[in-house]
Short mmCIF file of C-alpha atoms in Angstrom, two decimals:
data_model
loop_
_atom_site.label_atom_id
_atom_site.label_comp_id
_atom_site.label_asym_id
_atom_site.label_seq_id
_atom_site.Cartn_x
_atom_site.Cartn_y
_atom_site.Cartn_z
CA MET A 1 148.16 130.87 -92.84
CA THR A 2 149.62 134.13 -94.12
CA ILE A 3 151.55 136.41 -91.77
CA PRO A 4 152.58 139.91 -92.93
CA SER A 5 156.34 140.05 -93.39
CA GLU A 6 156.76 143.08 -91.13
CA THR A 7 155.11 141.43 -88.10
CA HIS A 8 155.94 138.40 -86.01
CA PRO A 9 153.22 136.66 -84.03
CA VAL A 10 154.06 135.20 -80.62
CA GLY A 11 153.80 131.42 -80.43
CA ILE A 12 152.23 129.74 -77.40
CA ILE A 13 152.62 125.99 -76.93
CA GLY A 14 150.01 124.79 -74.46
CA GLY A 15 150.72 121.76 -72.30
CA THR A 16 148.67 119.78 -69.80
CA GLY A 17 145.82 121.99 -68.57
CA LEU A 18 146.07 124.42 -71.47
CA THR A 19 144.64 122.62 -74.47
CA THR A 20 142.80 125.79 -75.46
CA LEU A 21 143.43 129.43 -74.55
CA PRO A 22 140.40 131.28 -73.18
CA GLY A 23 140.36 134.94 -74.12
CA LEU A 24 142.04 134.31 -77.46
CA GLU A 25 140.14 136.07 -80.24
CA ILE A 26 140.37 133.40 -82.92
CA ILE A 27 140.97 134.62 -86.46
CA GLY A 28 141.66 131.32 -88.17
CA GLU A 29 142.70 127.73 -87.70
CA GLN A 30 144.82 125.65 -90.03
CA LEU A 31 146.07 122.08 -90.21
CA VAL A 32 149.58 122.12 -91.66
CA GLU A 33 152.28 119.64 -92.55
CA THR A 34 156.01 120.23 -92.37
CA SER A 35 159.05 118.46 -93.77
CA TRP A 36 159.27 116.84 -90.31
CA GLY A 37 155.69 115.60 -90.28
CA VAL A 38 152.40 116.79 -88.86
CA PRO A 39 152.26 118.94 -85.69
CA SER A 40 150.35 117.84 -82.61
CA SER A 41 147.36 120.05 -83.43
CA ALA A 42 146.08 122.68 -85.76
CA LEU A 43 147.67 126.12 -85.54
CA VAL A 44 145.15 128.52 -84.07
CA GLU A 45 145.75 132.10 -85.19
CA GLY A 46 144.27 134.83 -83.07
CA ARG A 47 144.84 137.91 -80.96
CA LEU A 48 145.41 138.48 -77.27
CA GLY A 49 144.78 142.20 -76.85
CA ASP A 50 146.55 143.84 -79.78
CA GLN A 51 149.12 141.09 -80.23
CA SER A 52 148.97 138.46 -82.95
CA VAL A 53 149.28 134.98 -81.46
CA ILE A 54 149.58 131.47 -82.82
CA PHE A 55 148.54 128.76 -80.37
CA LEU A 56 149.46 125.07 -80.64
CA SER A 57 148.37 122.32 -78.27
CA ARG A 58 151.47 120.21 -77.52
CA HIS A 59 149.59 117.02 -76.65
CA GLY A 60 146.83 117.50 -79.21
CA ASN A 61 143.23 118.54 -78.71
CA PRO A 62 141.90 116.45 -77.08
CA HIS A 63 144.95 115.70 -74.92
CA ARG A 64 146.13 112.37 -76.36
CA ILE A 65 149.84 112.44 -77.26
CA PRO A 66 152.22 111.34 -74.47
CA PRO A 67 155.38 113.40 -73.87
CA HIS A 68 157.80 110.93 -75.47
CA GLN A 69 155.70 110.73 -78.67
CA VAL A 70 155.20 114.44 -79.32
CA ASN A 71 156.56 115.43 -82.73
CA TYR A 72 158.56 118.35 -81.35
CA ARG A 73 160.32 119.01 -84.65
CA ALA A 74 157.06 119.36 -86.54
CA ASN A 75 155.60 121.60 -83.81
CA ILE A 76 158.53 124.02 -83.75
CA ARG A 77 158.96 124.03 -87.53
CA ALA A 78 155.25 124.71 -88.07
CA LEU A 79 155.38 127.73 -85.75
CA TYR A 80 158.53 129.01 -87.45
CA ASP A 81 157.00 128.63 -90.91
CA ALA A 82 153.95 130.58 -89.68
CA GLY A 83 156.17 133.53 -88.82
CA VAL A 84 156.70 132.94 -85.09
CA ARG A 85 160.07 134.06 -83.73
CA THR A 86 159.26 134.13 -79.99
CA VAL A 87 157.79 131.04 -78.32
CA VAL A 88 156.31 130.58 -74.85
CA GLY A 89 156.26 126.92 -73.85
CA VAL A 90 153.68 126.36 -71.10
CA ASN A 91 154.58 123.30 -69.00
CA ALA A 92 152.95 121.43 -66.14
CA VAL A 93 155.78 120.48 -63.77
CA GLY A 94 156.54 118.86 -60.43
CA GLY A 95 158.10 120.89 -57.64
CA ILE A 96 161.45 119.90 -56.14
CA HIS A 97 162.59 123.22 -54.66
CA HIS A 98 160.98 123.90 -51.27
CA ASP A 99 159.42 127.16 -52.52
CA MET A 100 157.90 125.57 -55.63
CA GLY A 101 154.75 123.85 -54.42
CA PRO A 102 151.46 123.18 -56.22
CA ALA A 103 149.92 126.14 -58.10
CA HIS A 104 153.25 128.03 -58.03
CA VAL A 105 154.44 129.51 -61.34
CA VAL A 106 158.09 129.10 -62.34
CA ILE A 107 160.03 130.91 -65.07
CA PRO A 108 163.18 128.74 -65.16
CA ASP A 109 166.58 129.94 -66.29
CA GLN A 110 168.32 126.59 -66.84
CA LEU A 111 167.60 122.97 -67.68
CA ILE A 112 169.10 119.50 -67.53
CA ASP A 113 168.04 116.93 -70.13
CA TYR A 114 167.41 113.36 -68.92
CA THR A 115 165.36 112.32 -71.96
CA TRP A 116 166.52 109.68 -74.42
CA GLY A 117 165.61 108.46 -77.89
CA ARG A 118 163.71 111.58 -78.91
CA PRO A 119 164.57 113.18 -82.27
CA SER A 120 166.26 116.30 -80.94
CA THR A 121 167.84 118.17 -83.83
CA PHE A 122 167.10 119.55 -87.27
CA PHE A 123 170.76 119.10 -88.19
CA GLU A 124 170.91 115.52 -89.43
CA ASP A 125 171.00 113.70 -92.77
CA ASP A 126 172.46 115.15 -95.98
CA LEU A 127 174.54 117.76 -94.15
CA ASN A 128 177.33 119.70 -95.79
CA GLU A 129 178.95 120.03 -92.38
CA VAL A 130 178.23 119.16 -88.76
CA THR A 131 176.47 122.00 -86.92
CA HIS A 132 176.79 122.73 -83.20
CA ILE A 133 174.76 125.50 -81.57
CA ASP A 134 175.51 127.32 -78.35
CA PHE A 135 172.97 126.32 -75.68
CA THR A 136 174.57 127.91 -72.62
CA TRP A 137 171.39 129.84 -71.80
CA PRO A 138 168.41 127.77 -73.00
CA TYR A 139 165.77 130.39 -72.16
CA ASP A 140 165.67 133.88 -73.60
CA ALA A 141 166.54 136.49 -70.96
CA GLY A 142 164.37 139.26 -72.41
CA ALA A 143 161.31 137.04 -72.64
CA ARG A 144 161.88 135.77 -69.10
CA GLN A 145 161.97 139.32 -67.77
CA ILE A 146 158.71 140.18 -69.53
CA LEU A 147 156.98 137.11 -68.08
CA ALA A 148 158.26 137.95 -64.59
CA GLU A 149 156.94 141.52 -64.84
CA ALA A 150 153.58 140.18 -65.98
CA ALA A 151 153.48 137.74 -63.05
CA ARG A 152 154.03 140.64 -60.65
CA ASP A 153 151.30 142.64 -62.38
CA VAL A 154 148.69 139.88 -62.02
CA GLY A 155 149.78 138.93 -58.49
CA ALA A 156 150.55 135.30 -59.29
CA PRO A 157 152.90 133.49 -56.87
CA PHE A 158 156.01 132.82 -58.93
CA SER A 159 159.76 132.26 -59.01
CA ASP A 160 161.91 133.84 -61.72
CA PHE A 161 164.64 131.19 -61.47
CA GLY A 162 164.92 127.44 -61.52
CA VAL A 163 166.57 124.48 -63.19
CA TYR A 164 164.09 122.40 -65.19
CA GLY A 165 164.90 118.68 -65.25
CA ALA A 166 163.39 117.08 -68.36
CA THR A 167 162.57 113.39 -67.92
CA GLN A 168 161.37 110.80 -70.42
CA GLY A 169 157.92 109.90 -69.13
CA PRO A 170 155.17 109.07 -69.50
CA ARG A 171 155.52 107.59 -66.00
CA LEU A 172 156.26 109.84 -63.07
CA GLU A 173 159.65 109.59 -61.38
CA THR A 174 160.74 107.51 -58.40
CA ALA A 175 161.68 109.17 -55.13
CA ALA A 176 165.30 108.07 -55.70
CA GLU A 177 165.33 109.68 -59.14
CA ILE A 178 164.06 112.94 -57.67
CA ARG A 179 166.76 112.80 -54.97
CA ARG A 180 169.35 112.38 -57.72
CA MET A 181 167.88 115.27 -59.70
CA GLU A 182 167.93 117.44 -56.59
CA ARG A 183 171.62 116.61 -56.11
CA ASP A 184 172.14 117.57 -59.75
CA GLY A 185 170.63 120.98 -59.01
CA CYS A 186 167.12 120.58 -60.44
CA ASP A 187 164.35 122.70 -58.94
CA LEU A 188 161.46 121.28 -60.95
CA VAL A 189 160.75 118.27 -63.12
CA GLY A 190 158.77 117.92 -66.33
CA MET A 191 158.56 115.74 -69.43
CA THR A 192 158.23 118.18 -72.33
CA GLY A 193 160.93 120.83 -71.88
CA MET A 194 163.29 118.99 -74.21
CA PRO A 195 163.91 118.82 -77.10
CA GLU A 196 161.45 121.67 -77.58
CA ALA A 197 163.85 124.33 -76.26
CA VAL A 198 166.86 123.24 -78.29
CA LEU A 199 164.89 122.90 -81.52
CA ALA A 200 163.71 126.49 -81.13
CA ALA A 201 167.33 127.52 -80.54
CA GLU A 202 168.45 125.74 -83.71
CA LEU A 203 166.04 127.87 -85.73
CA GLY A 204 167.14 131.07 -83.98
CA MET A 205 163.86 131.55 -82.13
CA ARG A 206 163.50 133.17 -78.72
CA TYR A 207 162.16 130.50 -76.36
CA VAL A 208 160.93 130.78 -72.79
CA CYS A 209 159.27 128.33 -70.41
CA LEU A 210 156.27 129.23 -68.26
CA GLY A 211 155.93 126.37 -65.78
CA LEU A 212 152.99 125.67 -63.50
CA VAL A 213 153.76 123.35 -60.58
CA VAL A 214 150.92 120.83 -60.41
CA ASN A 215 152.31 118.49 -57.74
CA TRP A 216 155.21 117.95 -55.40
CA ALA A 217 157.76 115.67 -57.07
CA ALA A 218 157.98 112.06 -55.91
CA GLY A 219 159.13 111.78 -52.31
CA LYS A 220 158.72 115.51 -51.59
CA SER A 221 155.39 115.03 -49.78
CA GLU A 222 153.92 112.47 -47.39
CA HIS A 223 151.53 110.98 -49.96
CA ILE A 224 151.64 109.48 -53.42
CA ILE A 225 150.88 111.69 -56.41
CA THR A 226 147.27 111.53 -57.58
CA MET A 227 145.47 112.91 -60.62
CA ALA A 228 143.03 114.62 -58.25
CA GLU A 229 145.92 116.57 -56.72
CA ILE A 230 147.22 117.54 -60.15
CA GLU A 231 143.81 118.63 -61.40
CA GLU A 232 143.25 120.73 -58.27
CA ALA A 233 146.59 122.54 -58.77
CA ILE A 234 145.82 123.14 -62.44
CA GLU A 235 142.43 124.59 -61.53
CA LYS A 236 144.00 126.84 -58.90
CA GLY A 237 147.06 127.97 -60.84
CA MET A 238 146.01 128.10 -64.48
CA SER A 239 144.18 131.41 -64.07
CA GLY A 240 147.51 132.97 -63.12
CA VAL A 241 149.18 131.42 -66.15
CA ARG A 242 146.48 132.78 -68.44
CA GLY A 243 146.80 136.21 -66.83
CA ILE A 244 150.58 136.21 -67.29
CA LEU A 245 150.21 135.24 -70.94
CA THR A 246 147.65 137.97 -71.59
CA VAL A 247 149.63 140.73 -69.88
CA SER A 248 152.97 139.69 -71.41
CA MET A 249 151.87 139.45 -75.04
CA ALA A 250 152.43 143.12 -75.93
CA GLY A 251 156.00 143.04 -74.58
CA LEU A 252 156.82 139.69 -76.14
CA GLY A 253 155.51 140.93 -79.46
CA LYS A 254 157.95 143.84 -79.41
CA LEU A 255 161.01 141.63 -79.08
CA THR A 256 163.06 141.76 -82.25
CA PRO A 257 163.96 138.50 -83.97
CA LEU A 258 167.37 137.15 -83.08
CA PRO A 259 170.11 137.89 -85.66
CA GLN A 260 170.53 134.27 -86.71
CA SER A 261 166.84 133.74 -87.51
CA SER A 262 165.80 133.91 -91.13
#
């Protein structure tokens, strides 16, 4: 996949409910391999409006890779090697905050990592020196603003704040775990937000999360969580997510690469 040096396509990582991206004018599709292994799916190169886009399905197509087994390093590296410098990670999440119910869109500004055992850095093995990156603000402010403006334009119910709590999965959480996360300050819970965000940061990429709430988190409703409930919320809310992506592409494509990217 060859990207002109003067342009930078926007990367979209699709999660549960977004294995493919309707409306994407597909130009090409390529299976690639990186020094960190094979990504979850082929890279699909296309256009949304006038913006060049590269789409990757986080869980594979068909949806088969559980959150704790996603090769996040290969996914992020493959997008970087294809010229992507701004990434939108689309995530299906559970709502903890009282305003973040099913089919609500969230553009979080912070996260807490509860995952364990996942390869979570490019900076290991054969290093000349130990590398620490600043991760104070895990989501790019400019990209967040563009997504929020797009959400207003399409009329999707959304929140432009929130703390994403990343859990290990693939099981859902207990009610006690959600109570603990709420005490910690989490507004939503998901299984794929980390290490995806930090890996993008290590490569100097702009990264932003576009979360769709697909269920109330454990203990936040009177009933147990069912796949039927999740599928209904995806069906109801995914049109808003697709609309936000389409409207935001032109603005995201105009963001300049961060100084540390190369």
